Short mmCIF file of N, CA and C in Angstrom, two decimals:
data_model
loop_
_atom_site.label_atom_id
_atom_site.label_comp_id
_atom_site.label_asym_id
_atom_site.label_seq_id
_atom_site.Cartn_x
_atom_site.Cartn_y
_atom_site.Cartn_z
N UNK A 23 29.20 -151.20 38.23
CA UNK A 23 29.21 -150.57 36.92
C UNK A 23 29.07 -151.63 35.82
N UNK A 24 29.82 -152.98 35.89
CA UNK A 24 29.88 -153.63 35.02
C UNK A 24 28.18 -154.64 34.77
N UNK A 25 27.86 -154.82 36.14
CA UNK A 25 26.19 -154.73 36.17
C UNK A 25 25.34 -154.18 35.26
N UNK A 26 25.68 -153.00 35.46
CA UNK A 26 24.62 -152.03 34.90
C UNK A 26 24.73 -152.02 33.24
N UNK A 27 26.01 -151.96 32.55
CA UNK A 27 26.68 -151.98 31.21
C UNK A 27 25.78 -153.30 31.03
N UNK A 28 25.91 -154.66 31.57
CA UNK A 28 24.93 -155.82 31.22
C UNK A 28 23.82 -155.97 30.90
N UNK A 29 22.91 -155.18 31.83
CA UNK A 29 21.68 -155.07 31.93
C UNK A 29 21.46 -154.49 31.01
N UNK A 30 22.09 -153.16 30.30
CA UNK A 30 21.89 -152.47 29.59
C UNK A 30 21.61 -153.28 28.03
N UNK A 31 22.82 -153.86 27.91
CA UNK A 31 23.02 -154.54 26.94
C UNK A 31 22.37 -155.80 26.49
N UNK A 32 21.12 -156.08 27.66
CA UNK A 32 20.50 -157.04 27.77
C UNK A 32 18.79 -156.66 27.31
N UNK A 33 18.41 -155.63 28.16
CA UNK A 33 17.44 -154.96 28.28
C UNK A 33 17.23 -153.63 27.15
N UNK A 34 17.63 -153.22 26.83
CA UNK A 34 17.78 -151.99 25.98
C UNK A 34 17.43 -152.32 24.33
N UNK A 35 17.86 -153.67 24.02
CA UNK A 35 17.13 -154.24 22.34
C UNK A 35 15.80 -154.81 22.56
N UNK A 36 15.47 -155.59 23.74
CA UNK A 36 14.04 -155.56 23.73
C UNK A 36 13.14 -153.97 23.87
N UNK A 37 13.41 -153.06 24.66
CA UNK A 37 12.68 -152.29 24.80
C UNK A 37 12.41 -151.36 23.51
N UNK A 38 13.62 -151.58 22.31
CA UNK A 38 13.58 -150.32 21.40
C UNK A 38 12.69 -151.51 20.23
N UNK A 39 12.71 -152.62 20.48
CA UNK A 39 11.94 -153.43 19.41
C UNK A 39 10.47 -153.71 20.08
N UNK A 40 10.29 -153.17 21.17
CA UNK A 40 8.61 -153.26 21.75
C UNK A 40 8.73 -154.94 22.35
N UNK A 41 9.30 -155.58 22.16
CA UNK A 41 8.64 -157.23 22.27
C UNK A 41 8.74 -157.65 23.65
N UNK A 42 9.89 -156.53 24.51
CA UNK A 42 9.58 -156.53 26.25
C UNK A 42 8.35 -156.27 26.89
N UNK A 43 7.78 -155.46 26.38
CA UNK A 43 6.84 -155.00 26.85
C UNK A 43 5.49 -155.20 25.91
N UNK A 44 5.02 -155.56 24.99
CA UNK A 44 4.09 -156.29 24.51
C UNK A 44 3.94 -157.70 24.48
N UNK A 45 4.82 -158.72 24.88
CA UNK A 45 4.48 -160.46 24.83
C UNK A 45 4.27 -160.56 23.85
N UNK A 46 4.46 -160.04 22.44
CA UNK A 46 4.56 -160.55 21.66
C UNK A 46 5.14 -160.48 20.15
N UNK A 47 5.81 -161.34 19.66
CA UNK A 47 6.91 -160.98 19.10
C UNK A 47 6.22 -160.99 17.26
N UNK A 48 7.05 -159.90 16.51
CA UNK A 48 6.79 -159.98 14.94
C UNK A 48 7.42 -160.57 14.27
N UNK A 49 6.79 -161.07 13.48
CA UNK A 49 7.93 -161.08 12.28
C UNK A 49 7.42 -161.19 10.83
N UNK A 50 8.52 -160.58 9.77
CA UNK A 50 8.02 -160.01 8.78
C UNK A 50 7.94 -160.94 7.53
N UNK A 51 7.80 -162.31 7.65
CA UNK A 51 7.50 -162.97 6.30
C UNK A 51 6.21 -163.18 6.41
N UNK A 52 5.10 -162.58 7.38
CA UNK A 52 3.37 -163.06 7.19
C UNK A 52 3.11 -162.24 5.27
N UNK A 53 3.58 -160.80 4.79
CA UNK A 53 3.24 -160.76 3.39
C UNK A 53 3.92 -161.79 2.24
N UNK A 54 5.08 -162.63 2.76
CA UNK A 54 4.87 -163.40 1.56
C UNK A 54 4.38 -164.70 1.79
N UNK A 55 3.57 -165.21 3.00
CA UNK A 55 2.27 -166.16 3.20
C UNK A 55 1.55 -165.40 2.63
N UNK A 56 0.87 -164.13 3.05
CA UNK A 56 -0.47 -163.74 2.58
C UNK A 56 -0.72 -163.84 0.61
N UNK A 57 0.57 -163.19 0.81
CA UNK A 57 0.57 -163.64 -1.24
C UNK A 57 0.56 -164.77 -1.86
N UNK A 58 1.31 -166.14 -1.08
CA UNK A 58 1.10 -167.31 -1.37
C UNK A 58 -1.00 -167.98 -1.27
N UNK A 59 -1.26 -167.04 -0.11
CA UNK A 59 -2.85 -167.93 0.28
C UNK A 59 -3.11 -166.97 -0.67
N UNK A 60 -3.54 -165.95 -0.89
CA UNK A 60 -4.02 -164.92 -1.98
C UNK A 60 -4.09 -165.88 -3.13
N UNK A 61 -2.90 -166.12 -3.73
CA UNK A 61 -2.58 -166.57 -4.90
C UNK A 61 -3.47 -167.40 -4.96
N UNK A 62 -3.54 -168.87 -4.24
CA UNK A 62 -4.54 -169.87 -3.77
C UNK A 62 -6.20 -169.26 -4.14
N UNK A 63 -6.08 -168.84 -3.20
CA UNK A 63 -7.66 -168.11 -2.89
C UNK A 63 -8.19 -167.63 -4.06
N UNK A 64 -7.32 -166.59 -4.60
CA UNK A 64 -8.73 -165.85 -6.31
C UNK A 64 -8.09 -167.05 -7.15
N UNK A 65 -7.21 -167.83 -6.79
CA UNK A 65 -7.26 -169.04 -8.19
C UNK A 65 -8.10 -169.84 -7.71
N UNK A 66 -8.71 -170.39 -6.93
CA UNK A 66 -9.75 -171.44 -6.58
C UNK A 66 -11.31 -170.40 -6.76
N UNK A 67 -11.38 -169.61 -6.26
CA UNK A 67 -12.45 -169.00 -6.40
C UNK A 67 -12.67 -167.99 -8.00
N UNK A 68 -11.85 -168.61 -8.90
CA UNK A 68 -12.13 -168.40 -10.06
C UNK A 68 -11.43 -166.67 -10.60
N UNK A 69 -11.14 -165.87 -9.53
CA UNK A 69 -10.58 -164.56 -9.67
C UNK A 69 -9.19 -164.46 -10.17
N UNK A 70 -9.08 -165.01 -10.94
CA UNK A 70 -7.65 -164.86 -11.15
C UNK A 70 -6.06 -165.00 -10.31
N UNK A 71 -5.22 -164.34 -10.45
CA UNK A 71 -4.34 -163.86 -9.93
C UNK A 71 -4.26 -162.77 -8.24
N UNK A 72 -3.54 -163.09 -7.17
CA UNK A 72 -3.65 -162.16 -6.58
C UNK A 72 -2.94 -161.16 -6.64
N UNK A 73 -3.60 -159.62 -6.03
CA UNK A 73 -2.99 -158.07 -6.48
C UNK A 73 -2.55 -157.91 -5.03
N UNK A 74 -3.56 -157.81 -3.51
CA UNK A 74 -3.20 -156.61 -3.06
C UNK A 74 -4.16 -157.17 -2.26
N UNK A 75 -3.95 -156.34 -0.45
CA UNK A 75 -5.30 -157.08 0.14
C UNK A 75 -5.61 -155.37 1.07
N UNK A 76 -7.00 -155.34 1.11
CA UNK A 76 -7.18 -154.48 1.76
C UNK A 76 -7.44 -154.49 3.27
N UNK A 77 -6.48 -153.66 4.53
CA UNK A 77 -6.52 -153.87 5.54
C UNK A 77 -7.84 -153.50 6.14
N UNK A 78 -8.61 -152.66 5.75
CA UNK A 78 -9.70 -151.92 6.64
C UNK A 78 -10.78 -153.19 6.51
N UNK A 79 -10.83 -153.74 5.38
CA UNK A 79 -11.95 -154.52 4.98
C UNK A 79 -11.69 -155.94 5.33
N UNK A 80 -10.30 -156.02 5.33
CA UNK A 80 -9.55 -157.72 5.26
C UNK A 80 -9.96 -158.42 4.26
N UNK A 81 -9.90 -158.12 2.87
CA UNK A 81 -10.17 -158.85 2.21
C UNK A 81 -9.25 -158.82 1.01
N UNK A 82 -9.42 -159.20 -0.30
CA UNK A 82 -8.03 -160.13 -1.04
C UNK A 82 -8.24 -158.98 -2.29
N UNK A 83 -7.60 -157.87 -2.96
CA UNK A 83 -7.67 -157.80 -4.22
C UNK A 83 -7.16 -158.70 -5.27
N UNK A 84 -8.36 -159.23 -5.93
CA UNK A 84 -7.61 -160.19 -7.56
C UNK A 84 -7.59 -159.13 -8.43
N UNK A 85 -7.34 -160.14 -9.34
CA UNK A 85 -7.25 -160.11 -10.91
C UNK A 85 -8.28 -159.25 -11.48
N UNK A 86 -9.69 -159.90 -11.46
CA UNK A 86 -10.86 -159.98 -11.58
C UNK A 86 -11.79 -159.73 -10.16
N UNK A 87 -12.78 -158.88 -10.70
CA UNK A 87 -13.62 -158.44 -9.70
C UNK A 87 -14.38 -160.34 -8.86
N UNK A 88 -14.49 -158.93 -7.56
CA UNK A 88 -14.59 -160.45 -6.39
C UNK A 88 -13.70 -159.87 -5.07
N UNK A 89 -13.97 -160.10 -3.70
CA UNK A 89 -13.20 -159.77 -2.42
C UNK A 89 -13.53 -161.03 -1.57
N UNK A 90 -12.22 -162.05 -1.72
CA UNK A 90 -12.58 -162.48 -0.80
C UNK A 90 -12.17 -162.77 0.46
N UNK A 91 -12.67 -162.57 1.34
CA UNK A 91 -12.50 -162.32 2.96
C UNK A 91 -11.21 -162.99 3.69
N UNK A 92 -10.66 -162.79 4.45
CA UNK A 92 -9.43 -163.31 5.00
C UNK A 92 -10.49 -163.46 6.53
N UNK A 93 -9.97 -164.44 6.74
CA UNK A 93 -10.54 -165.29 8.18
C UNK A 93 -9.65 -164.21 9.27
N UNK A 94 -10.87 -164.18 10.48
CA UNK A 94 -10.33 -162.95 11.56
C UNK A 94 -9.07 -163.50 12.46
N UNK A 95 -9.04 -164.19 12.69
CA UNK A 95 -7.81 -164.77 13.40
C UNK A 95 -6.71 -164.58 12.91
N UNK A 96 -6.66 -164.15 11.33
CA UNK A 96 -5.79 -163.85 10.82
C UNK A 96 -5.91 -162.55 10.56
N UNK A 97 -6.66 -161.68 10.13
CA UNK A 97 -6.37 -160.08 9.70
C UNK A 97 -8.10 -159.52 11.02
N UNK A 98 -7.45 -158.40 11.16
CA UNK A 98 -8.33 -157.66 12.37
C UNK A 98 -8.94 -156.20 11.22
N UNK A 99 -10.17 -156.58 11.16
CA UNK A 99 -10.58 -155.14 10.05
C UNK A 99 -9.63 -154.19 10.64
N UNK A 100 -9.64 -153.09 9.84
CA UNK A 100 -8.80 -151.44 10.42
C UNK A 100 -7.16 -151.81 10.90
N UNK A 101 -7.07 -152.92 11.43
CA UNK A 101 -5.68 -152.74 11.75
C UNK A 101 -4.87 -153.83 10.60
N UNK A 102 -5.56 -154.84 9.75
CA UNK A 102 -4.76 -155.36 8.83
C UNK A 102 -4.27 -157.02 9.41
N UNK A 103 -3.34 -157.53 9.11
CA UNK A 103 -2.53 -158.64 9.17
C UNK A 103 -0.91 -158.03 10.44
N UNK A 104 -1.59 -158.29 11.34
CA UNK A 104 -0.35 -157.89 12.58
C UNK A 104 0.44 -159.13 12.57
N UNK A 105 1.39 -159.37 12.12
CA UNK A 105 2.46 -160.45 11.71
C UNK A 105 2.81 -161.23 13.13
N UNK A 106 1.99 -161.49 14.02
CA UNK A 106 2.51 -161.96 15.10
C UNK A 106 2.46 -164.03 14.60
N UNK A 107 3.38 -164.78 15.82
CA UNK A 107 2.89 -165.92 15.92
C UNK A 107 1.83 -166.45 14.89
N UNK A 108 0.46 -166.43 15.94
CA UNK A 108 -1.16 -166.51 15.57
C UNK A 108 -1.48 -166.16 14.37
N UNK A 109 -0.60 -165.54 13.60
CA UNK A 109 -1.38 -164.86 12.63
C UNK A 109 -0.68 -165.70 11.24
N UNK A 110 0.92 -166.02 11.58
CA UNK A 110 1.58 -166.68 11.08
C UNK A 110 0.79 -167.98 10.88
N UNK A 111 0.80 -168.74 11.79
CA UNK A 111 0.50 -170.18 11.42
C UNK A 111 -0.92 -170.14 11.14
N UNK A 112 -1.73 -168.96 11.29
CA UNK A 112 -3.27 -168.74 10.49
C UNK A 112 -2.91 -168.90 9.41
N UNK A 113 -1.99 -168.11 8.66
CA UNK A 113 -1.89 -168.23 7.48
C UNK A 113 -1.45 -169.55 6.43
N UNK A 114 -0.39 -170.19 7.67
CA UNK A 114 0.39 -171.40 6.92
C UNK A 114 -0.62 -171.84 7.19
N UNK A 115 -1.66 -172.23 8.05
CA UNK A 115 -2.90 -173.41 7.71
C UNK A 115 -3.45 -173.20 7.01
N UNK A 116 -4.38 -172.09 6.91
CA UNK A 116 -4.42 -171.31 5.54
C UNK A 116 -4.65 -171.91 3.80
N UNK A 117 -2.90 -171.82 3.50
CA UNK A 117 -2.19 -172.39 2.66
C UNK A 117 -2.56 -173.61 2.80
N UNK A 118 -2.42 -174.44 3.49
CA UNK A 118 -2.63 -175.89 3.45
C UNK A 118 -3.82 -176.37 3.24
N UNK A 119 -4.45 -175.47 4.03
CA UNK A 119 -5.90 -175.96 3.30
C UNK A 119 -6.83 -175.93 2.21
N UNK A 120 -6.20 -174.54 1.50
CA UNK A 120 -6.23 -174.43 0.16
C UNK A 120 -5.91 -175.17 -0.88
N UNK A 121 -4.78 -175.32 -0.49
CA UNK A 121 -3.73 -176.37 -1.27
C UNK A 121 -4.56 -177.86 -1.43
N UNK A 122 -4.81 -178.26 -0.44
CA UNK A 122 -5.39 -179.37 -0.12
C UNK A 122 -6.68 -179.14 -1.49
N UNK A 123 -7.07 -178.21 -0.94
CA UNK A 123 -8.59 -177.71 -1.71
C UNK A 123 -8.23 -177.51 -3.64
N UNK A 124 -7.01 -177.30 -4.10
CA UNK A 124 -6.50 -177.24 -4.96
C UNK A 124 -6.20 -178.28 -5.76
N UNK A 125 -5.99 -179.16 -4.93
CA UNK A 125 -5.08 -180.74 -5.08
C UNK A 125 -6.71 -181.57 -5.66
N UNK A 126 -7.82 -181.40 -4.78
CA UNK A 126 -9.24 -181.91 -5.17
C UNK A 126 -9.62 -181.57 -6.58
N UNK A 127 -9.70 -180.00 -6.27
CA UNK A 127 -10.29 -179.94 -7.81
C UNK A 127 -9.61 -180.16 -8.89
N UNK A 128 -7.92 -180.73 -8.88
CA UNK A 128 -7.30 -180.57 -9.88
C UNK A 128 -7.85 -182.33 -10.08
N UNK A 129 -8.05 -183.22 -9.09
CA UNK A 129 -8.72 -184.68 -9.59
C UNK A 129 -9.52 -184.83 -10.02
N UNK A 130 -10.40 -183.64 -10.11
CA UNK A 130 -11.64 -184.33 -10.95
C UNK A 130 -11.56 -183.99 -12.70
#
């Protein structure tokens, strides 16, 4: 009995959070990366401010008219930005490389 109470208590939070049975685990700070690279992104590409990103299309609402594309490794048209791992450190590279890209044009 005391077995089974274990198992239970072992097995029973993976199964109601999916991550037993999919390999792979979420987590929910990929929207405030995506708003940080956003931000990046229509400010280097001249669009202003970022708003909002559209999942079907994967791409960035600004400020100012302009969409620009989010790299696939990171957002899957129709299904959006699935917050896994992969998608995470897509994004923090992302950021960095922007940044990087930010850091240039602010030298000249």
């Amino acid at each position: 009995m005391l077995l089974v109470v274990f198992a239970m208590v072992l097995i029973l939070p993976a199964l109601k959070s999916g991550g037993f049975l999919s390999g792979t685990e979420l987590y929910d700070d990929c929207m405030d990366y995506l708003s940080e690279a956003g931000d990046l992104k229509c400010g280097l590409d001249g669009l202003g401010t970022f708003r909002d990103y559209y999942p079907s299309s994967c791409t960035l609402k600004c400020e100012r008219p302009g969409s620009p594309k989010l790299p696939r490794h990171i957002c899957t048209p129709g299904l959006g930005v699935e917050c896994t791992l992969r998608a995470r450190e897509g994004l923090r590279n992302l950021i960095d490389g922007l940044t990087k890209q930010k850091k240039e044009v602010l030298k000249k």
